Tab-separated table of C-alpha atoms in Angstrom:
chain	number	residue	atom	x	y	z
A	158	GLY	CA	0.000	0.000	0.000
A	159	GLY	CA	0.961	3.672	-0.183
A	160	THR	CA	3.287	5.298	-2.687
A	161	GLN	CA	6.639	4.285	-1.232
A	162	GLN	CA	9.202	2.642	-3.489
A	163	LEU	CA	9.640	-1.023	-2.622
A	164	ARG	CA	13.145	-2.452	-2.893
A	165	ARG	CA	12.299	-5.995	-1.829
A	166	ALA	CA	9.514	-8.350	-2.877
A	167	THR	CA	6.393	-7.713	-0.855
A	168	GLN	CA	2.996	-9.344	-0.590
A	169	VAL	CA	0.209	-7.801	-2.681
A	170	LEU	CA	-2.664	-6.834	-0.381
A	171	LEU	CA	-6.413	-6.490	-0.767
A	172	ALA	CA	-6.793	-3.780	1.880
A	173	PRO	CA	-4.720	-1.823	4.426
A	174	PRO	CA	-3.782	-3.425	7.738
A	175	THR	CA	-6.429	-3.596	10.405
A	176	ARG	CA	-6.018	-2.048	13.842
A	177	GLY	CA	-4.369	-5.282	14.940
A	178	GLY	CA	-1.688	-4.927	12.276
A	179	THR	CA	-2.813	-7.687	9.896
A	180	ALA	CA	-3.695	-7.136	6.243
A	181	PRO	CA	-5.565	-9.490	3.878
A	182	PRO	CA	-3.236	-10.736	1.106
A	183	LEU	CA	-4.203	-11.443	-2.498
A	184	THR	CA	-4.121	-15.237	-2.810
A	185	GLY	CA	-5.172	-17.921	-5.264
A	186	VAL	CA	-3.459	-16.243	-8.227
A	187	ALA	CA	-3.405	-18.352	-11.410
A	188	HIS	CA	-2.131	-15.859	-14.029
A	189	ILE	CA	-0.687	-12.337	-14.080
A	190	SER	CA	-0.172	-9.553	-16.621
A	191	GLY	CA	2.764	-7.356	-15.786
A	192	GLY	CA	2.600	-5.099	-18.837
A	193	SER	CA	6.137	-5.623	-20.121
A	194	SER	CA	4.826	-5.090	-23.670
A	195	ARG	CA	3.517	-1.609	-22.848
A	196	CYS	CA	6.823	0.254	-23.016
A	197	TYR	CA	7.029	3.156	-20.525
A	198	LEU	CA	3.244	3.103	-20.059
A	199	ALA	CA	3.333	0.010	-17.840
A	200	SER	CA	2.137	1.238	-14.461
A	201	ASN	CA	-0.459	-1.279	-13.391
A	202	THR	CA	-0.656	-5.028	-12.930
A	203	CYS	CA	-3.505	-7.533	-12.991
A	204	ALA	CA	-3.964	-11.012	-11.566
A	205	VAL	CA	-6.432	-13.718	-12.553
A	206	LEU	CA	-7.500	-15.835	-9.590
A	207	THR	CA	-8.250	-19.553	-9.636
A	208	SER	CA	-11.853	-18.557	-8.931
A	209	GLY	CA	-12.004	-16.721	-12.282
A	210	ALA	CA	-12.055	-13.251	-10.698
A	211	LEU	CA	-9.761	-10.449	-11.879
A	212	TYR	CA	-7.922	-8.040	-9.584
A	213	CYS	CA	-5.702	-5.116	-10.640
A	214	TRP	CA	-3.658	-2.407	-8.924
A	215	GLY	CA	-1.648	0.660	-9.930
A	216	THR	CA	-2.774	3.668	-11.956
A	217	PRO	CA	-6.260	3.810	-13.536
A	218	ASP	CA	-5.053	4.717	-17.031
A	219	ALA	CA	-1.370	4.700	-17.814
A	220	SER	CA	-1.488	6.998	-20.840
A	221	GLY	CA	-4.548	9.147	-20.157
A	222	GLY	CA	-7.349	10.122	-22.515
A	223	GLY	CA	-9.844	8.123	-24.488
A	224	GLY	CA	-12.571	8.166	-21.864
A	225	GLY	CA	-11.829	4.710	-20.486
A	226	SER	CA	-10.000	3.175	-17.571
A	227	LEU	CA	-8.694	-0.208	-16.476
A	228	PHE	CA	-10.545	0.206	-13.181
A	229	ASN	CA	-14.339	0.336	-13.363
A	230	ASP	CA	-15.619	0.390	-9.792
A	231	GLY	CA	-16.654	4.046	-9.998
A	232	THR	CA	-13.790	5.480	-7.944
A	233	THR	CA	-10.764	7.408	-9.193
A	234	GLY	CA	-7.079	7.671	-8.386
A	235	PRO	CA	-4.236	5.145	-8.084
A	236	ARG	CA	-5.004	1.790	-6.464
A	237	ALA	CA	-2.580	0.931	-3.693
A	238	TYR	CA	-4.348	-2.389	-3.117
A	239	ALA	CA	-5.659	-5.084	-5.444
A	240	THR	CA	-9.097	-4.033	-6.710
A	241	ALA	CA	-11.730	-6.288	-8.263
A	242	ILE	CA	-12.591	-5.565	-11.906
A	243	LEU	CA	-16.332	-5.499	-12.534
A	244	GLY	CA	-18.267	-7.194	-15.317
A	245	ALA	CA	-21.270	-4.928	-14.759
A	246	ALA	CA	-22.355	-2.406	-12.135
A	247	ALA	CA	-21.664	-3.841	-8.673
A	248	THR	CA	-20.947	-7.279	-10.220
A	249	PRO	CA	-17.394	-8.707	-10.229
A	250	LEU	CA	-16.137	-10.034	-13.551
A	251	GLY	CA	-16.018	-13.841	-13.518
A	252	GLY	CA	-14.865	-16.756	-15.634
A	253	VAL	CA	-11.534	-15.083	-16.465
A	254	GLU	CA	-8.704	-17.300	-17.718
A	255	GLN	CA	-6.123	-14.836	-19.102
A	256	VAL	CA	-5.626	-11.072	-19.012
A	257	SER	CA	-3.589	-8.650	-21.126
A	258	VAL	CA	-3.378	-4.929	-20.372
A	259	GLY	CA	-2.803	-2.417	-23.170
A	260	SER	CA	-1.804	1.228	-22.934
A	261	ARG	CA	-5.369	2.346	-22.067
A	262	HIS	CA	-7.585	-0.711	-22.491
A	263	ALA	CA	-7.515	-4.346	-21.411
A	264	CYS	CA	-8.730	-7.694	-22.735
A	265	VAL	CA	-9.398	-11.044	-21.100
A	266	LEU	CA	-10.110	-14.593	-22.144
A	267	ARG	CA	-13.072	-16.022	-20.267
A	268	ASN	CA	-15.599	-18.842	-20.353
A	269	GLY	CA	-13.437	-21.202	-22.385
A	270	GLY	CA	-11.948	-18.742	-24.871
A	271	GLU	CA	-14.293	-15.779	-25.325
A	272	VAL	CA	-12.480	-12.435	-25.748
A	273	TRP	CA	-13.847	-9.487	-23.750
A	274	CYS	CA	-12.315	-5.982	-23.714
A	275	TRP	CA	-12.977	-2.648	-21.978
A	276	GLY	CA	-11.513	0.811	-21.401
A	277	ALA	CA	-10.590	3.535	-23.879
A	278	ASN	CA	-11.465	2.694	-27.472
A	279	VAL	CA	-9.296	5.072	-29.511
A	280	GLY	CA	-8.875	3.370	-32.877
A	281	GLY	CA	-11.234	0.547	-31.962
A	282	PRO	CA	-9.208	-1.897	-29.780
A	283	LEU	CA	-12.429	-3.091	-28.129
A	284	GLY	CA	-13.511	-4.692	-31.418
A	285	GLN	CA	-17.060	-3.314	-31.431
A	286	GLY	CA	-17.044	-1.553	-34.802
A	287	ASP	CA	-16.797	1.904	-33.203
A	288	GLN	CA	-14.554	4.098	-31.043
A	289	THR	CA	-16.848	4.423	-28.020
A	290	ALA	CA	-15.230	3.733	-24.652
A	291	ARG	CA	-16.714	0.958	-22.521
A	292	THR	CA	-16.726	0.968	-18.725
A	293	TYR	CA	-17.422	-2.755	-18.515
A	294	PRO	CA	-16.066	-5.609	-20.666
A	295	VAL	CA	-17.772	-6.275	-24.007
A	296	LYS	CA	-17.484	-9.448	-26.050
A	297	VAL	CA	-15.478	-9.417	-29.283
A	298	THR	CA	-16.952	-11.387	-32.194
A	299	LEU	CA	-14.375	-13.856	-33.551
A	300	PRO	CA	-14.714	-16.923	-35.811
A	301	GLY	CA	-14.048	-19.271	-32.889
A	302	MET	CA	-12.831	-19.559	-29.315
A	303	ALA	CA	-9.423	-17.980	-28.683
A	304	ALA	CA	-6.442	-19.624	-27.022
A	305	GLU	CA	-4.493	-16.398	-26.361
A	306	VAL	CA	-5.201	-12.679	-26.268
A	307	GLY	CA	-2.880	-9.677	-26.308
A	308	ALA	CA	-3.453	-5.932	-25.853
A	309	GLY	CA	-1.012	-3.277	-27.052
A	310	ALA	CA	-1.093	0.451	-27.804
A	311	ASP	CA	-4.745	0.903	-28.817
A	312	PHE	CA	-4.918	-2.444	-30.607
A	313	SER	CA	-5.656	-6.045	-29.661
A	314	CYS	CA	-4.953	-9.505	-31.087
A	315	ALA	CA	-6.164	-13.032	-30.428
A	316	ARG	CA	-5.033	-16.462	-31.561
A	317	VAL	CA	-7.963	-18.513	-32.811
A	318	GLY	CA	-6.814	-22.011	-33.669
A	319	ALA	CA	-3.660	-21.598	-35.758
A	320	ASN	CA	-4.543	-18.102	-37.019
A	321	VAL	CA	-4.222	-14.601	-35.547
A	322	TYR	CA	-6.816	-11.817	-35.656
A	323	CYS	CA	-6.093	-8.195	-34.730
A	324	TRP	CA	-8.164	-5.015	-34.452
A	325	GLY	CA	-7.760	-1.384	-33.406
A	326	ALA	CA	-5.215	1.306	-34.287
A	327	SER	CA	-3.238	0.431	-37.409
A	328	GLY	CA	-0.942	3.362	-38.156
A	329	ALA	CA	2.179	1.286	-37.492
A	330	GLY	CA	0.899	-1.772	-39.356
A	331	GLN	CA	0.159	-3.530	-36.060
A	332	ILE	CA	-3.009	-5.154	-37.450
A	333	GLY	CA	-0.832	-7.050	-39.945
A	334	ILE	CA	-3.100	-6.775	-42.992
A	335	GLY	CA	-1.071	-4.523	-45.301
A	336	ASN	CA	-0.554	-0.820	-45.926
A	337	PRO	CA	-2.701	1.015	-43.333
A	338	SER	CA	-3.683	3.768	-45.780
A	339	GLN	CA	-5.294	1.159	-48.028
A	340	ASN	CA	-6.893	-0.955	-45.290
A	341	THR	CA	-8.645	1.359	-42.858
A	342	ASP	CA	-12.077	1.949	-41.377
A	343	GLY	CA	-11.675	5.710	-41.494
A	344	CYS	CA	-9.944	6.665	-38.235
A	345	ILE	CA	-7.621	9.678	-38.277
A	346	ASN	CA	-4.514	7.517	-37.807
A	347	PHE	CA	-5.900	4.446	-39.601
A	348	CYS	CA	-7.656	1.591	-37.847
A	349	LYS	CA	-9.657	-1.608	-38.139
A	350	LEU	CA	-12.716	-1.391	-35.907
A	351	SER	CA	-13.462	-5.136	-36.071
A	352	PRO	CA	-11.132	-8.175	-36.049
A	353	ALA	CA	-9.123	-8.801	-39.225
A	354	GLN	CA	-6.994	-11.850	-39.959
A	355	VAL	CA	-3.224	-11.241	-39.945
A	356	LEU	CA	-1.720	-11.884	-43.400
A	357	THR	CA	1.672	-12.850	-44.796
A	358	ALA	CA	0.730	-11.506	-48.249
A	359	ALA	CA	-2.420	-10.215	-49.887
A	360	ALA	CA	-5.222	-12.719	-49.180
A	361	THR	CA	-2.759	-15.180	-47.557
A	362	PRO	CA	-3.389	-15.677	-43.811
A	363	LEU	CA	-0.602	-16.164	-41.317
A	364	ALA	CA	-1.088	-19.834	-40.412
A	365	GLY	CA	0.319	-22.582	-38.227
A	366	ILE	CA	0.615	-20.331	-35.165
A	367	VAL	CA	0.951	-21.997	-31.771
A	368	GLU	CA	2.003	-18.989	-29.641
A	369	LEU	CA	1.176	-15.272	-29.786
A	370	GLU	CA	3.081	-12.312	-28.371
A	371	VAL	CA	1.735	-8.767	-28.624
A	372	GLY	CA	4.074	-5.812	-28.090
A	373	TYR	CA	3.625	-2.060	-27.872
A	374	GLN	CA	2.973	-1.549	-31.604
A	375	GLY	CA	3.362	-4.985	-33.126
A	376	GLY	CA	3.144	-8.708	-32.650
A	377	CYS	CA	4.787	-12.038	-33.372
A	378	GLY	CA	3.404	-15.509	-33.903
A	379	ARG	CA	5.482	-18.646	-33.346
A	380	ARG	CA	4.825	-21.486	-35.756
A	381	ALA	CA	4.916	-25.163	-34.823
A	382	ASP	CA	8.176	-25.560	-36.795
A	383	GLY	CA	9.881	-22.946	-34.616
A	384	SER	CA	9.807	-20.093	-37.142
A	385	LEU	CA	8.320	-16.653	-36.441
A	386	GLY	CA	6.020	-14.314	-38.301
A	387	CYS	CA	6.127	-10.724	-37.008
A	388	TRP	CA	4.296	-7.543	-37.983
A	389	GLY	CA	3.959	-3.937	-36.916
A	390	THR	CA	6.476	-1.180	-36.240
A	391	GLY	CA	9.481	-1.763	-38.496
A	392	ALA	CA	10.142	-2.388	-42.167
A	393	GLY	CA	7.121	-3.681	-44.072
A	394	TYR	CA	3.570	-4.460	-43.077
A	395	PHE	CA	3.140	-8.078	-44.171
A	396	ALA	CA	4.805	-9.901	-41.281
A	397	GLY	CA	7.831	-7.656	-41.592
A	398	PRO	CA	10.594	-7.327	-38.967
A	399	LEU	CA	9.422	-6.059	-35.604
A	400	SER	CA	11.535	-3.050	-34.606
A	401	ILE	CA	12.480	-2.631	-30.954
A	402	ALA	CA	14.659	0.372	-30.039
A	403	ALA	CA	15.867	0.553	-33.670
A	404	GLN	CA	16.918	-3.103	-33.603
A	405	GLN	CA	15.220	-5.670	-35.816
A	406	VAL	CA	14.099	-9.055	-34.540
A	407	LYS	CA	14.064	-11.488	-37.445
């Protein structure tokens, strides 16, 4: 709790200590999202519990703007203690299996592979066909149940079977479908407001993917044979090299 800098590992708490000096810890954690893919914007963390609940702590919205927030319990300000994410007013979100936190939105897998997202919707990373922020998670329509989900800088991706679908801001080619200026739903900085299948060439889907990683403005998919297909910031838009601090990962 508090704003002090911690220099040793410490237990994440649900609330401040009681008068007797004890504090309830966050337990039963099955999966965490630390936000390493969010560049300097990473300032909150989430944990999926074995019960299917989702708890997060840190700042409400790392980058500001967009009308949305990771936290949706109706209060404002940084969260010094783990806070339950709601699925609707006064109703905790349940059935969560994985979580990924973007720069100002978040997505989860729940109920066996459904993708649900909430928060700011600049460029359409909530996958609803619009740019309206959502306080509570909304379901993304995909061709099947997803095995992985990733949220980046105003875009999202999911692995469905051996294919990858992305949606949201596309100015850096992070949707992986070709030149953004020729494949856009009309946003100022280019976007796809609904899921689109990542391609390796025109009309050729990226296939054989067994693992997905989503970064700040790009993504990579690992194939079963150990090769990688990457797209986003860097040279080229059709699974081109992913650029990280001016270095290319091939």
